[in-house]
mmCIF file of C-alpha atoms and ligand atoms in Angstrom:
data_model
loop_
_atom_site.group_PDB
_atom_site.id
_atom_site.type_symbol
_atom_site.label_atom_id
_atom_site.label_comp_id
_atom_site.label_asym_id
_atom_site.label_seq_id
_atom_site.Cartn_x
_atom_site.Cartn_y
_atom_site.Cartn_z
ATOM 1 C CA GLU W 1 -0.331 0.291 0.218
ATOM 2 C CA GLU W 2 2.729 2.126 1.057
ATOM 3 C CA ASN W 3 4.229 1.425 -2.545
ATOM 4 C CA LYS W 4 0.815 2.762 -3.950
ATOM 5 C CA ILE W 5 0.500 6.064 -2.044
ATOM 6 C CA ALA W 6 4.633 6.527 -3.055
ATOM 7 C CA ILE W 7 3.600 5.547 -6.778
ATOM 8 C CA LYS W 8 0.470 8.647 -6.998
ATOM 9 C CA THR W 9 2.914 11.244 -5.524
ATOM 10 C CA THR W 10 5.557 10.083 -7.977
ATOM 11 C CA LYS W 11 6.358 14.432 -9.627
ATOM 12 C CA PRO W 12 7.031 14.415 -13.375
ATOM 13 C CA PRO W 13 10.060 13.891 -14.847
ATOM 14 C CA PRO W 14 12.673 16.791 -14.540
ATOM 15 C CA LYS W 15 13.790 18.314 -17.511
ATOM 16 C CA ILE W 16 16.697 17.871 -17.581
ATOM 17 C CA LEU W 17 19.879 15.104 -17.814
ATOM 18 C CA LEU W 18 21.753 13.730 -15.038
ATOM 19 C CA GLN W 19 23.961 16.543 -12.726
ATOM 20 C CA PRO W 20 26.543 15.890 -10.418
ATOM 21 C CA SER W 21 25.176 17.347 -7.677
ATOM 22 C CA ASN W 22 22.349 14.159 -7.815
ATOM 23 C CA PRO W 23 24.093 11.463 -5.512
ATOM 24 C CA TYR W 24 23.776 8.920 -7.956
ATOM 25 C CA TYR W 25 25.720 10.791 -10.668
ATOM 26 C CA ASP W 26 28.873 8.887 -9.373
ATOM 27 C CA GLU W 27 27.439 5.284 -8.804
ATOM 28 C CA ILE W 28 25.548 5.847 -12.325
ATOM 29 C CA ASN W 29 28.791 7.156 -14.675
ATOM 30 C CA GLU W 30 30.952 4.569 -13.212
ATOM 31 C CA VAL W 31 28.667 1.240 -14.006
ATOM 32 C CA VAL W 32 27.395 2.809 -17.481
ATOM 33 C CA SER W 33 31.606 3.620 -18.240
ATOM 34 C CA ARG W 34 31.735 -0.161 -17.354
ATOM 35 C CA HIS W 35 29.695 -1.501 -19.700
ATOM 36 C CA ILE W 36 30.691 0.900 -22.777
ATOM 37 C CA HIS W 37 33.808 -0.183 -22.362
ATOM 38 C CA ARG W 38 33.453 -4.165 -21.932
ATOM 39 C CA ILE W 39 31.837 -3.687 -25.701
ATOM 40 C CA TYR W 40 35.417 -2.268 -27.151
ATOM 41 C CA GLU W 41 37.239 -5.395 -25.227
ATOM 42 C CA LYS W 42 37.267 -8.150 -28.383
ATOM 43 C CA THR W 43 38.322 -10.827 -25.776
ATOM 44 C CA LYS W 44 40.463 -13.370 -27.635
ATOM 45 C CA GLY W 45 39.415 -16.707 -27.530
ATOM 46 C CA GLY W 46 37.174 -15.548 -24.650
ATOM 47 C CA GLU W 47 33.818 -16.623 -26.350
ATOM 48 C CA ASP W 48 35.327 -20.883 -25.278
ATOM 49 C CA THR W 49 34.370 -19.711 -21.217
ATOM 50 C CA TRP W 50 30.938 -19.405 -22.484
ATOM 51 C CA GLU W 51 28.117 -21.416 -23.096
ATOM 52 C CA CYS W 52 25.928 -20.793 -26.314
ATOM 53 C CA ILE W 53 22.193 -21.780 -25.175
ATOM 54 C CA ALA W 54 20.334 -20.582 -27.652
ATOM 55 C CA GLU W 55 21.180 -19.589 -31.173
ATOM 56 C CA GLU W 56 18.375 -18.498 -33.870
ATOM 57 C CA GLY W 57 19.861 -16.605 -36.975
ATOM 58 C CA GLU W 58 21.412 -13.450 -35.957
ATOM 59 C CA LEU W 59 20.508 -14.059 -32.393
ATOM 60 C CA LYS W 60 23.214 -15.324 -29.888
ATOM 61 C CA VAL W 61 22.623 -16.393 -26.273
ATOM 62 C CA TYR W 62 25.564 -16.863 -23.594
ATOM 63 C CA LYS W 63 25.524 -18.453 -20.146
ATOM 64 C CA ARG W 64 28.572 -19.022 -17.882
ATOM 65 C CA GLU W 65 27.529 -21.121 -14.654
ATOM 66 C CA ILE W 66 28.170 -19.383 -11.280
ATOM 67 C CA GLU W 67 26.868 -20.504 -8.232
ATOM 68 C CA GLU W 68 27.614 -18.942 -4.764
ATOM 69 C CA ASN W 69 26.009 -20.702 -1.652
ATOM 70 C CA GLY W 70 23.813 -22.749 -3.550
ATOM 71 C CA ILE W 71 22.396 -19.822 -5.199
ATOM 72 C CA VAL W 72 22.529 -19.771 -9.613
ATOM 73 C CA LEU W 73 24.073 -16.113 -10.694
ATOM 74 C CA ASP W 74 25.307 -17.410 -14.220
ATOM 75 C CA PRO W 75 26.354 -14.631 -15.960
ATOM 76 C CA LEU W 76 24.080 -13.981 -19.564
ATOM 77 C CA LYS W 77 24.717 -12.707 -22.506
ATOM 78 C CA ALA W 78 23.223 -11.706 -25.645
ATOM 79 C CA VAL W 79 24.091 -10.271 -28.815
ATOM 80 C CA HIS W 80 22.121 -9.798 -31.951
ATOM 81 C CA THR W 81 21.698 -7.379 -35.341
ATOM 82 C CA VAL W 82 18.331 -6.758 -35.966
ATOM 83 C CA THR W 83 17.750 -4.822 -40.096
ATOM 84 C CA GLY W 84 15.344 -1.624 -39.785
ATOM 85 C CA ILE W 85 15.441 -0.414 -36.561
ATOM 86 C CA THR W 86 17.989 1.957 -34.845
ATOM 87 C CA GLY W 87 20.161 1.593 -31.453
ATOM 88 C CA HIS W 88 18.148 5.077 -30.334
ATOM 89 C CA GLU W 89 15.117 3.220 -31.287
ATOM 90 C CA VAL W 90 16.052 -0.226 -29.281
ATOM 91 C CA CYS W 91 17.179 1.798 -26.084
ATOM 92 C CA HIS W 92 14.370 4.071 -25.547
ATOM 93 C CA HIS W 93 11.697 1.363 -26.234
ATOM 94 C CA PHE W 94 13.951 -0.938 -23.207
ATOM 95 C CA TRP W 95 14.009 2.235 -21.170
ATOM 96 C CA ASP W 96 10.300 3.927 -21.794
ATOM 97 C CA ILE W 97 8.218 2.199 -18.823
ATOM 98 C CA LYS W 98 5.101 3.031 -20.168
ATOM 99 C CA VAL W 99 5.527 0.768 -23.090
ATOM 100 C CA ARG W 100 7.370 -2.103 -20.703
ATOM 101 C CA MET W 101 4.582 -4.315 -20.206
ATOM 102 C CA ASP W 102 4.201 -3.938 -23.949
ATOM 103 C CA TRP W 103 7.129 -6.645 -24.341
ATOM 104 C CA GLU W 104 7.641 -7.746 -20.614
ATOM 105 C CA ALA W 105 5.761 -11.042 -20.382
ATOM 106 C CA THR W 106 7.785 -11.892 -17.380
ATOM 107 C CA LEU W 107 6.285 -9.073 -15.247
ATOM 108 C CA GLU W 108 3.061 -8.803 -12.809
ATOM 109 C CA SER W 109 3.809 -4.706 -12.457
ATOM 110 C CA SER W 110 6.593 -1.930 -13.172
ATOM 111 C CA ASP W 111 6.100 1.257 -11.741
ATOM 112 C CA VAL W 112 8.306 4.174 -11.381
ATOM 113 C CA VAL W 113 9.441 4.849 -7.792
ATOM 114 C CA GLU W 114 11.413 7.822 -8.537
ATOM 115 C CA TRP W 115 12.826 10.790 -11.539
ATOM 116 C CA LEU W 116 16.147 11.083 -10.978
ATOM 117 C CA SER W 117 16.408 13.633 -13.998
ATOM 118 C CA GLU W 118 15.117 13.250 -17.829
ATOM 119 C CA ASP W 119 16.711 10.095 -18.868
ATOM 120 C CA THR W 120 16.811 8.378 -15.038
ATOM 121 C CA PHE W 121 14.780 7.228 -12.983
ATOM 122 C CA ILE W 122 14.176 3.986 -10.525
ATOM 123 C CA CYS W 123 11.466 2.154 -10.763
ATOM 124 C CA HIS W 124 9.958 -1.634 -9.060
ATOM 125 C CA ASN W 125 9.423 -4.668 -10.975
ATOM 126 C CA VAL W 126 7.447 -7.143 -9.642
ATOM 127 C CA ILE W 127 8.045 -10.668 -10.975
ATOM 128 C CA LYS W 128 5.344 -13.229 -12.306
ATOM 129 C CA ARG W 129 6.117 -16.181 -9.169
ATOM 130 C CA VAL W 130 7.434 -19.198 -10.804
ATOM 131 C CA TRP W 131 6.351 -22.379 -8.731
ATOM 132 C CA PRO W 132 7.457 -23.782 -6.552
ATOM 133 C CA ALA W 133 9.715 -20.816 -6.004
ATOM 134 C CA SER W 134 8.379 -17.430 -3.637
ATOM 135 C CA GLN W 135 7.812 -14.703 -5.624
ATOM 136 C CA ARG W 136 10.750 -12.096 -6.824
ATOM 137 C CA ASP W 137 10.507 -8.214 -6.737
ATOM 138 C CA ALA W 138 13.586 -5.805 -8.174
ATOM 139 C CA VAL W 139 13.409 -1.611 -7.592
ATOM 140 C CA PHE W 140 16.577 -0.272 -9.114
ATOM 141 C CA TRP W 141 17.674 3.160 -11.063
ATOM 142 C CA THR W 142 17.606 3.253 -14.910
ATOM 143 C CA HIS W 143 19.387 5.217 -17.059
ATOM 144 C CA ILE W 144 19.546 5.903 -20.953
ATOM 145 C CA ARG W 145 22.579 7.471 -22.411
ATOM 146 C CA HIS W 146 24.420 8.708 -25.942
ATOM 147 C CA VAL W 147 27.907 8.147 -26.297
ATOM 148 C CA PRO W 148 29.813 8.954 -29.562
ATOM 149 C CA GLY W 149 31.936 6.095 -30.420
ATOM 150 C CA GLU W 150 35.453 5.674 -29.063
ATOM 151 C CA SER W 151 37.553 6.359 -32.777
ATOM 152 C CA ASP W 152 36.034 7.577 -35.996
ATOM 153 C CA GLU W 153 35.299 4.118 -37.307
ATOM 154 C CA GLU W 154 33.413 3.239 -34.275
ATOM 155 C CA PRO W 155 29.914 3.923 -34.540
ATOM 156 C CA ASP W 156 27.888 5.870 -31.353
ATOM 157 C CA VAL W 157 26.682 3.982 -28.967
ATOM 158 C CA TRP W 158 23.374 3.471 -27.294
ATOM 159 C CA ILE W 159 22.706 2.164 -23.961
ATOM 160 C CA VAL W 160 20.537 1.595 -20.808
ATOM 161 C CA VAL W 161 21.537 0.478 -17.682
ATOM 162 C CA ASN W 162 19.044 -1.301 -15.259
ATOM 163 C CA TYR W 163 20.831 -1.587 -11.662
ATOM 164 C CA SER W 164 19.850 -2.176 -8.187
ATOM 165 C CA THR W 165 18.991 -0.257 -5.562
ATOM 166 C CA ASP W 166 17.194 0.573 -2.113
ATOM 167 C CA HIS W 167 15.025 2.832 -2.026
ATOM 168 C CA LYS W 168 12.515 3.969 1.474
ATOM 169 C CA SER W 169 9.173 3.846 -0.576
ATOM 170 C CA VAL W 170 9.198 0.359 -1.572
ATOM 171 C CA PRO W 171 10.656 -1.657 1.427
ATOM 172 C CA ASN W 172 12.327 -5.102 1.146
ATOM 173 C CA GLY W 173 10.259 -8.157 2.501
ATOM 174 C CA LYS W 174 6.769 -8.400 0.902
ATOM 175 C CA TYR W 175 8.987 -10.261 -1.763
ATOM 176 C CA VAL W 176 12.156 -12.218 -2.198
ATOM 177 C CA ARG W 177 14.347 -9.254 -3.608
ATOM 178 C CA VAL W 178 16.504 -9.852 -6.484
ATOM 179 C CA THR W 179 19.626 -7.781 -7.785
ATOM 180 C CA MET W 180 20.772 -7.016 -11.267
ATOM 181 C CA ASN W 181 23.001 -5.161 -13.070
ATOM 182 C CA VAL W 182 21.482 -5.520 -16.615
ATOM 183 C CA ALA W 183 22.649 -3.552 -20.104
ATOM 184 C CA MET W 184 21.212 -2.802 -23.269
ATOM 185 C CA VAL W 185 24.082 -1.519 -25.415
ATOM 186 C CA CYS W 186 23.875 -0.885 -28.825
ATOM 187 C CA GLN W 187 25.564 0.491 -31.989
ATOM 188 C CA THR W 188 23.549 1.557 -35.569
ATOM 189 C CA ILE W 189 25.327 0.464 -38.516
ATOM 190 C CA ILE W 190 23.695 2.280 -42.217
ATOM 191 C CA ASP W 191 24.561 1.072 -45.227
ATOM 192 C CA PRO W 192 24.250 3.983 -47.492
ATOM 193 C CA PRO W 193 22.325 2.779 -51.173
ATOM 194 C CA ALA W 194 23.481 4.264 -54.422
ATOM 195 C CA ASP W 195 20.825 6.955 -54.837
ATOM 196 C CA GLY W 196 21.111 8.067 -51.127
ATOM 197 C CA LYS W 197 18.332 8.020 -49.377
ATOM 198 C CA ILE W 198 18.559 5.737 -46.665
ATOM 199 C CA THR W 199 15.231 3.627 -45.799
ATOM 200 C CA ARG W 200 14.623 1.291 -42.475
ATOM 201 C CA ASP W 201 16.229 -1.871 -45.167
ATOM 202 C CA ASN W 202 19.531 0.474 -44.931
ATOM 203 C CA ILE W 203 19.622 -0.171 -41.317
ATOM 204 C CA ARG W 204 20.699 -2.941 -38.726
ATOM 205 C CA CYS W 205 21.349 -2.375 -35.129
ATOM 206 C CA LYS W 206 24.055 -4.107 -33.360
ATOM 207 C CA ILE W 207 22.908 -5.401 -29.986
ATOM 208 C CA SER W 208 24.489 -6.802 -27.117
ATOM 209 C CA TYR W 209 22.629 -7.151 -23.864
ATOM 210 C CA THR W 210 24.370 -8.802 -20.749
ATOM 211 C CA ALA W 211 22.590 -9.808 -17.661
ATOM 212 C CA ASP W 212 23.862 -10.072 -14.413
ATOM 213 C CA VAL W 213 20.809 -11.629 -11.969
ATOM 214 C CA ASN W 214 21.017 -12.634 -8.047
ATOM 215 C CA PRO W 215 17.653 -14.492 -7.617
ATOM 216 C CA GLY W 216 17.884 -13.269 -3.881
ATOM 217 C CA GLY W 217 16.869 -16.425 -1.451
ATOM 218 C CA TRP W 218 16.734 -20.142 -3.198
ATOM 219 C CA ALA W 219 15.405 -21.020 -6.036
ATOM 220 C CA PRO W 220 15.844 -24.532 -6.973
ATOM 221 C CA ALA W 221 18.944 -24.205 -9.798
ATOM 222 C CA SER W 222 17.340 -26.527 -11.920
ATOM 223 C CA VAL W 223 14.015 -24.489 -12.620
ATOM 224 C CA LEU W 224 15.976 -21.638 -12.569
ATOM 225 C CA ARG W 225 18.058 -22.400 -15.438
ATOM 226 C CA ALA W 226 15.444 -23.566 -17.338
ATOM 227 C CA VAL W 227 13.540 -20.700 -17.090
ATOM 228 C CA TYR W 228 16.379 -18.424 -17.711
ATOM 229 C CA LYS W 229 17.002 -20.787 -20.854
ATOM 230 C CA ARG W 230 13.156 -20.163 -22.397
ATOM 231 C CA GLU W 231 13.059 -16.735 -20.846
ATOM 232 C CA TYR W 232 15.779 -14.963 -22.118
ATOM 233 C CA PRO W 233 15.650 -15.702 -26.079
ATOM 234 C CA ARG W 234 12.303 -15.281 -26.079
ATOM 235 C CA PHE W 235 12.616 -11.899 -24.257
ATOM 236 C CA LEU W 236 15.067 -10.597 -27.338
ATOM 237 C CA LYS W 237 13.049 -12.234 -29.854
ATOM 238 C CA ARG W 238 9.776 -10.732 -28.806
ATOM 239 C CA PHE W 239 11.138 -7.581 -27.721
ATOM 240 C CA THR W 240 13.012 -6.356 -31.079
ATOM 241 C CA SER W 241 9.748 -7.331 -33.116
ATOM 242 C CA TYR W 242 7.958 -4.880 -31.101
ATOM 243 C CA VAL W 243 10.787 -2.347 -31.282
ATOM 244 C CA LYS W 244 10.347 -3.179 -35.173
ATOM 245 C CA ASP W 245 6.896 -3.331 -35.166
ATOM 246 C CA ALA W 246 6.329 -0.167 -33.080
ATOM 247 C CA THR W 247 8.375 1.939 -35.365
ATOM 248 C CA ALA W 248 8.040 0.675 -38.708
ATOM 249 C CA LYS W 249 5.583 3.195 -39.668
ATOM 250 C CA LYS W 250 7.485 5.758 -37.970
ATOM 251 C CA GLU W 251 9.962 8.097 -39.324
ATOM 252 C CA VAL W 252 13.757 6.823 -38.067
ATOM 253 C CA MET W 253 14.956 8.029 -34.568
ATOM 254 C CA PHE W 254 19.063 8.410 -35.288
HETATM 255 O O1 LIG L 301 16.172 -6.984 -18.779
HETATM 256 C C1 LIG L 301 14.732 -6.768 -19.120
HETATM 257 N N1 LIG L 301 13.874 -6.413 -18.373
HETATM 258 C C2 LIG L 301 14.260 -5.486 -17.571
HETATM 259 C C3 LIG L 301 12.887 -4.705 -17.338
HETATM 260 O O2 LIG L 301 12.141 -4.909 -17.086
HETATM 261 C C4 LIG L 301 14.777 -5.219 -16.472
HETATM 262 C C5 LIG L 301 14.361 -7.106 -15.797
HETATM 263 C C6 LIG L 301 15.648 -7.974 -15.531
HETATM 264 C C7 LIG L 301 15.070 -8.943 -15.027
HETATM 265 C C8 LIG L 301 15.601 -9.935 -14.450
HETATM 266 C C9 LIG L 301 15.320 -11.553 -14.380
HETATM 267 C C10 LIG L 301 14.778 -11.764 -13.012
HETATM 268 C C11 LIG L 301 15.094 -12.921 -12.483
HETATM 269 C C12 LIG L 301 14.292 -13.381 -11.299
HETATM 270 C C13 LIG L 301 14.251 -14.607 -11.065
HETATM 271 C C14 LIG L 301 13.322 -15.142 -10.722
HETATM 272 C C15 LIG L 301 13.478 -16.745 -9.806
HETATM 273 C C16 LIG L 301 12.692 -17.219 -10.064
HETATM 274 C C17 LIG L 301 12.655 -18.880 -9.658
HETATM 275 C C18 LIG L 301 12.508 -19.764 -10.524
HETATM 276 C C19 LIG L 301 12.212 -21.345 -9.781
HETATM 277 O O3 LIG L 301 16.608 -5.375 -16.633
HETATM 278 C C20 LIG L 301 14.232 -8.822 -19.617
HETATM 279 C C21 LIG L 301 14.581 -9.594 -18.935
HETATM 280 C C22 LIG L 301 14.315 -10.890 -19.653
HETATM 281 C C23 LIG L 301 13.621 -12.160 -18.326
HETATM 282 C C24 LIG L 301 14.418 -13.619 -18.189
HETATM 283 C C25 LIG L 301 14.418 -14.426 -17.640
HETATM 284 C C26 LIG L 301 13.931 -13.297 -16.650
HETATM 285 C C27 LIG L 301 12.974 -15.102 -15.607
HETATM 286 C C28 LIG L 301 12.200 -14.702 -14.602
HETATM 287 C C29 LIG L 301 10.975 -15.508 -14.610
HETATM 288 C C30 LIG L 301 9.726 -15.376 -14.772
HETATM 289 C C31 LIG L 301 8.829 -16.124 -15.228
HETATM 290 C C32 LIG L 301 7.368 -16.207 -15.607
HETATM 291 C C33 LIG L 301 6.629 -17.126 -16.270
HETATM 292 C C34 LIG L 301 5.898 -16.714 -16.983
HETATM 293 C C35 LIG L 301 6.101 -16.341 -18.683
HETATM 294 C C36 LIG L 301 4.755 -16.428 -18.783
#
């Protein structure tokens, strides 16, 4: 109930990007830079430490099995290339909570807890219950950013990071609290046509999605791994086709 009140009294987004005076500023910058650097690290041979759990066309989903005190912490990463959409469009739809429930299949609810700036807010996700485990929730800041390419040859980057935090208006206790560090990192590739008129056919988005999730309390490892193996590829397919549909008839948002 406390949560409902917090949501009703949430102020509209401030029309200003994240400022150095914001108490989250340093943490957000640090976490975002780590994710951005990761895409430039072309680790040779690194792939064999990742196990491919799904491959379908351009989509590849990998995991690494890690358990700590019986809790599954498997880091997950996925790469995908999708034609007809830009990184800005992918990130916008991943970040915008107004459309989240249109593509999220594993949530019961998702609400804004507090706006920090135009590009950042704290939200509360209640995740659907998976039998026989207890129901989970998550509180995290979500931040969207456009970053210039590292060099002249590198395309610009659009990124969204969802990173767990605490908030007084969503006390821990009703559900088992999941923690996460999730990033959607995108680069747009344009193959200009001979006539110079760029349409959606000439655009590709290279997506790298990573999820480090701690399920909180105990959950049966075999069930959890089976749910992840089914849900992450499903999410990536469903979400990217959602973005394609949502943008198809609109002007390209570069
Ligand atoms: O990144 C995604 N969504 C973001 C915006 O909402 C956000 C959310 C991340 C969710 C992290 C995953 C939470 C896992 C919770 C563990 C649950 C324990 C269950 C115990 C099982 C024994 O960053 C997209 C996220 C895509 C999610 C893929 C995996 C999530 C599995 C969650 C289980 C819910 C299953 C619901 C089954 C019903 C399906 C119709």
